[in-house]
């Protein structure tokens, strides 16, 4: 595969274009909006100025890489590409329409991929006359810096294509994992409790956002607390993904969104980008000091952790991915301090079982149901590793 076509001149599309150009591929970056293309070109030039200043590249090499990217406002530029990656709005109807258009222009051998973070690849593929060449290739933002790439074959995807794409992604210096075409794939599925259970603790009045964030960073070792992270991602993105995963899982209570985040979304309080989310980012406003109560901090950390472990274990139980890819996805995709299945072994599977059973017995809610694989492993005295 030598020529890559990218649809979408936003941050994600531009980042993916940079990844492939840096690895020697010719890239065509397409967007219907010429301003978006101009902005992408300018931003890339600034990025390489910084990389040259840091002596990562010579000026000549930086220019050579930039010259590998062609900026196109017509899809006809895709006539000779080998791989198309779509990186546009998370709207299924729009994506299906785009794939249908692209298929009329590219060669019969061209692979068609979506960078969707949670939508069904099978549904996108259904819009194509050759659905066997459609696959998911999900980069994480910012694409040039994040190592993880989720590869998602659909039920229609031809046998062997996932391995071909995996080899390509490895060749551009990324770390690919293969996952089933289920809502949220690995990362956006397994990470849900980090947000949802933290919000639940807030709503119940167990602790404030500052204390929950502090518990997860100081005791859990996470780089960012859940409320800081949601505000950073943006509630327009995070809430919509939560809502999409919930709906796609046939309204399984484990993935139920919260009214707290919905109200922020409705108010336009998207987080850092809007100046207000769970925190107020106005000038001069300082966060409250978190509680230093170690028993409380430990309680928060353990409750969120066992929920995360349970979700990772259930993904393994349902063969969404193998244990290595599940753990790699969480350490490289969202920078968790440890893979959750390894963490489960360290924490103790019997303790995970007891903690979740206690939550279930208290609330009698399906969100706290224990994955059968944990109960089975406890009975058989087995561990994940």
Short mmCIF file of C-alpha atoms in Angstrom, two decimals:
data_model
loop_
_atom_site.label_atom_id
_atom_site.label_comp_id
_atom_site.label_asym_id
_atom_site.label_seq_id
_atom_site.Cartn_x
_atom_site.Cartn_y
_atom_site.Cartn_z
CA UNK A 1 0.00 0.00 0.00
CA UNK A 2 1.66 3.14 -1.14
CA UNK A 3 -1.02 5.80 -1.61
CA UNK A 4 -3.40 6.67 1.21
CA UNK A 5 -6.55 8.75 0.87
CA UNK A 6 -7.87 10.52 3.97
CA UNK A 7 -11.36 12.05 4.17
CA UNK A 8 -11.66 14.90 6.67
CA UNK A 9 -9.30 17.84 7.10
CA UNK A 10 -9.92 18.23 10.83
CA UNK A 11 -7.47 17.43 13.62
CA UNK A 12 -7.93 13.67 13.30
CA UNK A 13 -7.73 13.46 9.52
CA UNK A 14 -4.70 15.77 9.43
CA UNK A 15 -2.99 13.75 12.15
CA UNK A 16 -3.52 10.47 10.29
CA UNK A 17 -2.18 12.10 7.11
CA UNK A 18 0.95 13.14 9.03
CA UNK A 19 1.47 9.61 10.36
CA UNK A 20 1.45 8.06 6.89
CA UNK A 21 3.49 10.83 5.24
CA UNK A 22 6.19 10.52 7.93
CA UNK A 23 6.44 6.82 7.05
CA UNK A 24 7.00 7.50 3.37
CA UNK A 25 3.48 7.08 1.98
CA UNK A 26 1.91 9.41 -0.56
CA UNK A 27 -1.23 10.90 0.96
CA UNK A 28 -4.28 12.61 -0.50
CA UNK A 29 -6.17 14.62 2.15
CA UNK A 30 -9.70 15.45 1.01
CA UNK A 31 -12.29 17.79 2.49
CA UNK A 32 -15.28 19.57 1.00
CA UNK A 33 -14.24 22.68 2.93
CA UNK A 34 -11.26 24.43 1.34
CA UNK A 35 -10.71 26.49 4.50
CA UNK A 36 -10.31 23.26 6.49
CA UNK A 37 -7.69 22.05 4.00
CA UNK A 38 -5.79 25.36 4.15
CA UNK A 39 -5.90 25.27 7.95
CA UNK A 40 -4.65 21.68 7.94
CA UNK A 41 -1.73 22.60 5.69
CA UNK A 42 -0.81 25.59 7.87
CA UNK A 43 -1.04 23.58 11.09
CA UNK A 44 1.13 20.83 9.65
CA UNK A 45 3.75 23.39 8.59
CA UNK A 46 3.80 24.75 12.17
CA UNK A 47 4.11 21.23 13.57
CA UNK A 48 7.14 20.52 11.40
CA UNK A 49 8.72 23.87 12.26
CA UNK A 50 8.64 22.74 15.90
CA UNK A 51 10.00 19.31 15.03
CA UNK A 52 12.86 20.91 13.09
CA UNK A 53 13.56 23.25 16.04
CA UNK A 54 13.74 20.17 18.30
CA UNK A 55 16.12 18.57 15.76
CA UNK A 56 13.73 15.66 15.12
CA UNK A 57 14.01 16.40 11.39
CA UNK A 58 16.21 18.49 9.13
CA UNK A 59 14.43 21.30 7.31
CA UNK A 60 14.85 19.37 4.05
CA UNK A 61 13.33 16.18 5.46
CA UNK A 62 10.43 18.09 7.00
CA UNK A 63 9.65 19.67 3.65
CA UNK A 64 9.95 16.31 1.90
CA UNK A 65 7.35 14.83 4.26
CA UNK A 66 4.98 17.75 3.79
CA UNK A 67 5.32 17.45 0.01
CA UNK A 68 3.96 13.89 0.26
CA UNK A 69 0.53 15.27 1.20
CA UNK A 70 -1.76 16.44 -1.60
CA UNK A 71 -4.71 18.58 -0.50
CA UNK A 72 -7.80 17.86 -2.60
CA UNK A 73 -11.32 19.30 -2.67
CA UNK A 74 -12.58 16.71 -5.17
CA UNK A 75 -12.96 12.98 -4.58
CA UNK A 76 -11.67 12.29 -8.08
CA UNK A 77 -8.19 12.62 -6.53
CA UNK A 78 -8.85 9.21 -4.94
CA UNK A 79 -8.81 7.35 -8.28
CA UNK A 80 -5.35 5.86 -7.67
CA UNK A 81 -5.31 5.33 -3.88
CA UNK A 82 -4.73 1.92 -2.22
CA UNK A 83 -6.40 2.68 1.12
CA UNK A 84 -9.08 5.17 2.10
CA UNK A 85 -9.55 6.22 5.74
CA UNK A 86 -12.64 8.26 6.55
CA UNK A 87 -12.32 10.62 9.54
CA UNK A 88 -15.45 12.74 9.56
CA UNK A 89 -18.42 13.42 11.86
CA UNK A 90 -19.78 10.46 13.89
CA UNK A 91 -22.99 10.21 11.91
CA UNK A 92 -23.84 6.82 10.42
CA UNK A 93 -25.96 8.10 7.52
CA UNK A 94 -23.29 10.59 6.45
CA UNK A 95 -20.55 7.94 6.65
CA UNK A 96 -22.59 5.47 4.58
CA UNK A 97 -23.21 8.12 1.95
CA UNK A 98 -19.49 8.95 1.77
CA UNK A 99 -18.47 5.29 1.42
CA UNK A 100 -20.97 4.83 -1.39
CA UNK A 101 -19.53 7.85 -3.24
CA UNK A 102 -15.93 6.76 -2.72
CA UNK A 103 -16.59 3.25 -4.00
CA UNK A 104 -17.59 4.66 -7.39
CA UNK A 105 -14.19 6.37 -7.74
CA UNK A 106 -11.55 4.04 -6.27
CA UNK A 107 -10.21 0.82 -7.78
CA UNK A 108 -11.76 -2.56 -6.98
CA UNK A 109 -8.68 -3.43 -4.88
CA UNK A 110 -8.78 -0.29 -2.72
CA UNK A 111 -9.43 -0.93 0.98
CA UNK A 112 -12.08 1.28 2.57
CA UNK A 113 -11.71 2.09 6.27
CA UNK A 114 -13.51 4.18 8.84
CA UNK A 115 -11.86 5.91 11.80
CA UNK A 116 -15.14 5.77 13.77
CA UNK A 117 -14.75 5.41 17.53
CA UNK A 118 -18.02 3.62 18.20
CA UNK A 119 -20.26 3.15 15.15
CA UNK A 120 -20.95 -0.24 13.54
CA UNK A 121 -18.46 -1.14 10.80
CA UNK A 122 -20.95 -3.72 9.49
CA UNK A 123 -23.54 -0.98 9.04
CA UNK A 124 -21.06 1.28 7.21
CA UNK A 125 -20.00 -1.65 5.00
CA UNK A 126 -23.61 -2.37 4.09
CA UNK A 127 -23.64 0.79 1.96
CA UNK A 128 -20.95 -0.68 -0.33
CA UNK A 129 -21.24 -3.05 -3.28
CA UNK A 130 -18.00 -4.71 -2.11
CA UNK A 131 -18.45 -4.75 1.69
CA UNK A 132 -15.71 -7.36 2.07
CA UNK A 133 -13.07 -4.64 1.64
CA UNK A 134 -14.45 -2.45 4.44
CA UNK A 135 -12.78 -2.37 7.87
CA UNK A 136 -12.42 -0.10 10.89
CA UNK A 137 -9.05 1.58 11.58
CA UNK A 138 -9.52 3.68 14.71
CA UNK A 139 -6.66 6.06 15.55
CA UNK A 140 -6.62 7.96 18.83
CA UNK A 141 -6.24 11.72 19.13
CA UNK A 142 -3.65 13.15 18.56
CA UNK A 143 -2.83 10.50 15.96
CA UNK A 144 0.89 11.36 15.55
CA UNK A 145 1.48 10.93 19.31
CA UNK A 146 -0.89 8.13 20.36
CA UNK A 147 0.49 4.66 19.73
CA UNK A 148 -2.73 2.66 19.80
CA UNK A 149 -4.83 1.84 16.74
CA UNK A 150 -7.92 -0.37 16.98
CA UNK A 151 -8.53 -2.57 13.92
CA UNK A 152 -12.13 -3.67 13.55
CA UNK A 153 -13.16 -6.26 10.95
CA UNK A 154 -16.90 -6.34 10.21
CA UNK A 155 -18.86 -9.54 9.65
CA UNK A 156 -18.54 -8.82 5.91
CA UNK A 157 -14.76 -8.14 5.97
CA UNK A 158 -12.79 -10.68 3.94
CA UNK A 159 -10.63 -13.11 5.84
CA UNK A 160 -7.04 -11.95 6.17
CA UNK A 161 -7.71 -8.24 5.68
CA UNK A 162 -7.42 -7.47 9.40
CA UNK A 163 -3.93 -9.04 9.45
CA UNK A 164 -2.90 -7.08 6.34
CA UNK A 165 -4.03 -3.84 7.93
CA UNK A 166 -2.35 -4.77 11.21
CA UNK A 167 0.97 -5.20 9.37
CA UNK A 168 0.51 -1.81 7.67
CA UNK A 169 -0.25 -0.06 10.96
CA UNK A 170 2.81 -1.66 12.56
CA UNK A 171 4.92 -0.45 9.63
CA UNK A 172 4.03 3.17 10.40
CA UNK A 173 5.20 2.77 14.00
CA UNK A 174 1.84 2.25 15.69
CA UNK A 175 0.57 -0.44 18.05
CA UNK A 176 -2.48 -2.19 16.54
CA UNK A 177 -5.02 -4.31 18.43
CA UNK A 178 -7.79 -6.32 16.80
CA UNK A 179 -11.27 -6.08 18.25
CA UNK A 180 -14.75 -7.33 17.41
CA UNK A 181 -17.22 -4.97 15.80
CA UNK A 182 -19.18 -4.26 18.98
CA UNK A 183 -20.21 -0.85 20.39
CA UNK A 184 -17.24 1.18 21.61
CA UNK A 185 -14.80 -1.53 20.42
CA UNK A 186 -12.26 -1.95 23.27
CA UNK A 187 -11.35 1.46 24.70
CA UNK A 188 -14.68 3.28 24.53
CA UNK A 189 -16.42 0.23 25.96
CA UNK A 190 -14.04 -0.70 28.76
CA UNK A 191 -13.39 2.91 29.84
CA UNK A 192 -17.09 3.75 30.42
CA UNK A 193 -17.05 3.01 34.21
CA UNK A 194 -14.14 5.43 34.72
CA UNK A 195 -16.61 8.18 33.87
CA UNK A 196 -20.00 6.70 34.80
CA UNK A 197 -19.10 5.30 38.22
CA UNK A 198 -17.27 8.48 39.14
CA UNK A 199 -20.34 10.52 38.24
CA UNK A 200 -22.47 8.11 40.27
CA UNK A 201 -20.25 8.72 43.30
CA UNK A 202 -20.64 12.47 42.76
CA UNK A 203 -24.43 12.23 42.37
CA UNK A 204 -24.74 10.16 45.54
CA UNK A 205 -22.77 12.76 47.46
CA UNK A 206 -19.98 10.33 48.38
CA UNK A 207 -17.45 13.01 47.41
CA UNK A 208 -17.03 16.09 45.23
CA UNK A 209 -15.36 16.10 41.80
CA UNK A 210 -12.06 17.39 43.20
CA UNK A 211 -11.85 14.54 45.72
CA UNK A 212 -12.83 11.83 43.22
CA UNK A 213 -10.23 13.13 40.75
CA UNK A 214 -7.62 13.22 43.52
CA UNK A 215 -8.45 9.65 44.58
CA UNK A 216 -7.98 8.30 41.07
CA UNK A 217 -4.70 10.13 40.48
CA UNK A 218 -3.10 9.85 43.93
CA UNK A 219 -4.26 6.35 44.92
CA UNK A 220 -5.00 4.86 41.48
CA UNK A 221 -2.07 6.38 39.60
CA UNK A 222 -4.18 7.60 36.67
CA UNK A 223 -2.72 10.57 34.81
CA UNK A 224 -5.97 12.53 34.97
CA UNK A 225 -9.02 12.21 37.16
CA UNK A 226 -12.34 11.34 35.49
CA UNK A 227 -13.86 14.83 35.78
CA UNK A 228 -10.69 16.55 34.55
CA UNK A 229 -10.60 14.08 31.66
CA UNK A 230 -14.27 14.51 30.71
CA UNK A 231 -13.82 18.28 30.74
CA UNK A 232 -10.69 17.88 28.62
CA UNK A 233 -12.35 15.57 26.07
CA UNK A 234 -15.46 17.73 25.99
CA UNK A 235 -18.96 16.73 27.03
CA UNK A 236 -20.18 17.22 23.48
CA UNK A 237 -17.92 14.27 22.57
CA UNK A 238 -17.88 12.18 25.77
CA UNK A 239 -21.61 12.35 26.43
CA UNK A 240 -22.50 11.50 22.83
CA UNK A 241 -20.19 8.47 22.87
CA UNK A 242 -21.77 7.34 26.16
CA UNK A 243 -25.25 7.79 24.70
CA UNK A 244 -24.27 5.94 21.51
CA UNK A 245 -22.75 3.00 23.39
CA UNK A 246 -25.81 2.78 25.69
CA UNK A 247 -28.22 2.74 22.75
CA UNK A 248 -26.06 0.28 20.79
CA UNK A 249 -26.00 -2.14 23.73
CA UNK A 250 -29.81 -2.29 23.68
CA UNK A 251 -29.94 -0.01 26.73
CA UNK A 252 -27.89 -2.26 29.01
CA UNK A 253 -27.89 -0.48 32.44
CA UNK A 254 -24.11 -0.90 32.67
CA UNK A 255 -23.71 1.80 30.02
CA UNK A 256 -26.47 4.15 31.15
CA UNK A 257 -25.59 7.85 30.76
CA UNK A 258 -26.00 10.27 33.66
CA UNK A 259 -28.31 13.24 33.97
CA UNK A 260 -25.44 15.27 35.44
CA UNK A 261 -23.44 15.04 32.22
CA UNK A 262 -26.55 15.37 30.03
CA UNK A 263 -27.41 18.67 31.68
CA UNK A 264 -23.87 19.99 31.10
CA UNK A 265 -24.17 18.93 27.46
CA UNK A 266 -27.57 20.61 27.10
CA UNK A 267 -26.29 23.81 28.71
CA UNK A 268 -23.34 23.98 26.34
CA UNK A 269 -20.94 23.50 29.26
CA UNK A 270 -18.61 21.28 27.26
CA UNK A 271 -15.57 21.61 29.52
CA UNK A 272 -12.29 23.36 28.83
CA UNK A 273 -13.27 24.32 25.28
CA UNK A 274 -16.31 26.29 26.49
CA UNK A 275 -14.82 27.53 29.77
CA UNK A 276 -17.07 25.46 31.97
CA UNK A 277 -17.89 21.79 32.59
CA UNK A 278 -17.70 19.96 35.88
CA UNK A 279 -15.16 22.66 36.69
CA UNK A 280 -15.28 26.38 36.02
CA UNK A 281 -12.31 27.51 33.90
CA UNK A 282 -12.98 31.25 34.14
CA UNK A 283 -9.97 33.36 35.05
CA UNK A 284 -9.40 33.58 38.78
CA UNK A 285 -11.61 30.61 39.68
CA UNK A 286 -9.71 28.01 41.67
CA UNK A 287 -10.66 24.41 42.32
CA UNK A 288 -11.60 23.43 45.85
CA UNK A 289 -9.01 21.47 47.79
CA UNK A 290 -9.79 17.73 47.77
CA UNK A 291 -10.44 15.77 50.93
CA UNK A 292 -7.35 14.12 52.42
CA UNK A 293 -9.40 11.38 54.13
CA UNK A 294 -7.44 8.27 53.13
CA UNK A 295 -10.30 5.88 53.88
CA UNK A 296 -12.59 7.88 51.58
CA UNK A 297 -9.97 8.12 48.83
CA UNK A 298 -9.37 4.36 48.98
CA UNK A 299 -13.11 3.65 48.86
CA UNK A 300 -13.51 5.79 45.73
CA UNK A 301 -10.51 4.27 43.99
CA UNK A 302 -11.57 0.68 44.70
CA UNK A 303 -15.16 1.19 43.56
CA UNK A 304 -14.15 2.68 40.21
CA UNK A 305 -11.33 0.16 39.73
CA UNK A 306 -13.46 -2.95 40.25
CA UNK A 307 -16.03 -1.59 37.79
CA UNK A 308 -13.27 -1.09 35.20
CA UNK A 309 -11.87 -4.56 35.86
CA UNK A 310 -15.33 -6.09 35.50
CA UNK A 311 -15.82 -4.43 32.11
CA UNK A 312 -12.43 -5.60 30.82
CA UNK A 313 -13.12 -9.12 32.11
CA UNK A 314 -16.52 -9.18 30.43
CA UNK A 315 -14.95 -8.09 27.13
CA UNK A 316 -12.61 -11.08 27.42
CA UNK A 317 -15.51 -13.37 28.38
CA UNK A 318 -17.37 -12.30 25.22
CA UNK A 319 -14.26 -12.66 23.00
CA UNK A 320 -14.19 -8.98 22.05
CA UNK A 321 -10.39 -9.19 22.03
CA UNK A 322 -7.64 -11.32 23.55
CA UNK A 323 -6.25 -10.47 27.00
CA UNK A 324 -3.03 -8.92 25.66
CA UNK A 325 -4.89 -6.63 23.26
CA UNK A 326 -7.39 -5.66 25.98
CA UNK A 327 -4.60 -4.63 28.34
CA UNK A 328 -2.56 -2.94 25.59
CA UNK A 329 -5.61 -0.95 24.48
CA UNK A 330 -6.11 0.54 27.93
CA UNK A 331 -2.46 1.35 28.65
CA UNK A 332 -1.72 2.77 25.19
CA UNK A 333 -5.14 4.15 24.22
CA UNK A 334 -6.08 5.97 27.43
CA UNK A 335 -2.79 5.81 29.34
CA UNK A 336 -4.01 3.67 32.24
CA UNK A 337 -1.17 2.90 34.66
CA UNK A 338 -1.68 -0.88 34.20
CA UNK A 339 -3.61 -3.27 32.02
CA UNK A 340 -6.89 -3.97 33.78
CA UNK A 341 -6.60 -7.77 33.63
CA UNK A 342 -3.10 -7.66 35.12
CA UNK A 343 -4.41 -5.20 37.67
CA UNK A 344 -7.22 -7.65 38.48
CA UNK A 345 -4.69 -10.37 39.29
CA UNK A 346 -2.78 -7.97 41.57
CA UNK A 347 -5.94 -6.77 43.31
CA UNK A 348 -7.19 -10.33 43.72
CA UNK A 349 -10.08 -11.81 41.75
CA UNK A 350 -11.85 -12.95 44.91
CA UNK A 351 -11.69 -9.39 46.23
CA UNK A 352 -13.08 -8.07 42.91
CA UNK A 353 -15.90 -10.61 43.18
CA UNK A 354 -16.68 -9.68 46.79
CA UNK A 355 -16.62 -5.93 46.11
CA UNK A 356 -18.96 -6.19 43.13
CA UNK A 357 -21.30 -8.63 44.87
CA UNK A 358 -21.52 -6.17 47.75
CA UNK A 359 -22.43 -3.34 45.37
CA UNK A 360 -24.98 -5.51 43.58
CA UNK A 361 -26.57 -6.67 46.84
CA UNK A 362 -26.85 -3.07 48.01
CA UNK A 363 -28.22 -1.50 44.81
CA UNK A 364 -29.85 -4.49 43.06
CA UNK A 365 -28.91 -2.86 39.76
CA UNK A 366 -27.62 -4.71 36.71
CA UNK A 367 -24.79 -2.20 36.31
CA UNK A 368 -23.07 -4.04 39.20
CA UNK A 369 -23.51 -7.59 37.92
CA UNK A 370 -20.30 -9.59 38.03
CA UNK A 371 -18.90 -11.00 34.79
CA UNK A 372 -19.19 -14.82 34.83
CA UNK A 373 -15.51 -15.17 33.92
CA UNK A 374 -14.45 -13.67 37.27
CA UNK A 375 -16.74 -15.97 39.25
CA UNK A 376 -15.50 -18.97 37.24
CA UNK A 377 -11.85 -18.03 37.76
CA UNK A 378 -12.38 -17.63 41.51
CA UNK A 379 -14.00 -21.08 41.70
CA UNK A 380 -11.17 -22.64 39.68
CA UNK A 381 -8.45 -20.65 41.50
CA UNK A 382 -7.26 -19.22 38.18
CA UNK A 383 -5.86 -15.81 37.23
CA UNK A 384 -5.86 -13.89 33.94
CA UNK A 385 -2.08 -14.25 33.57
#
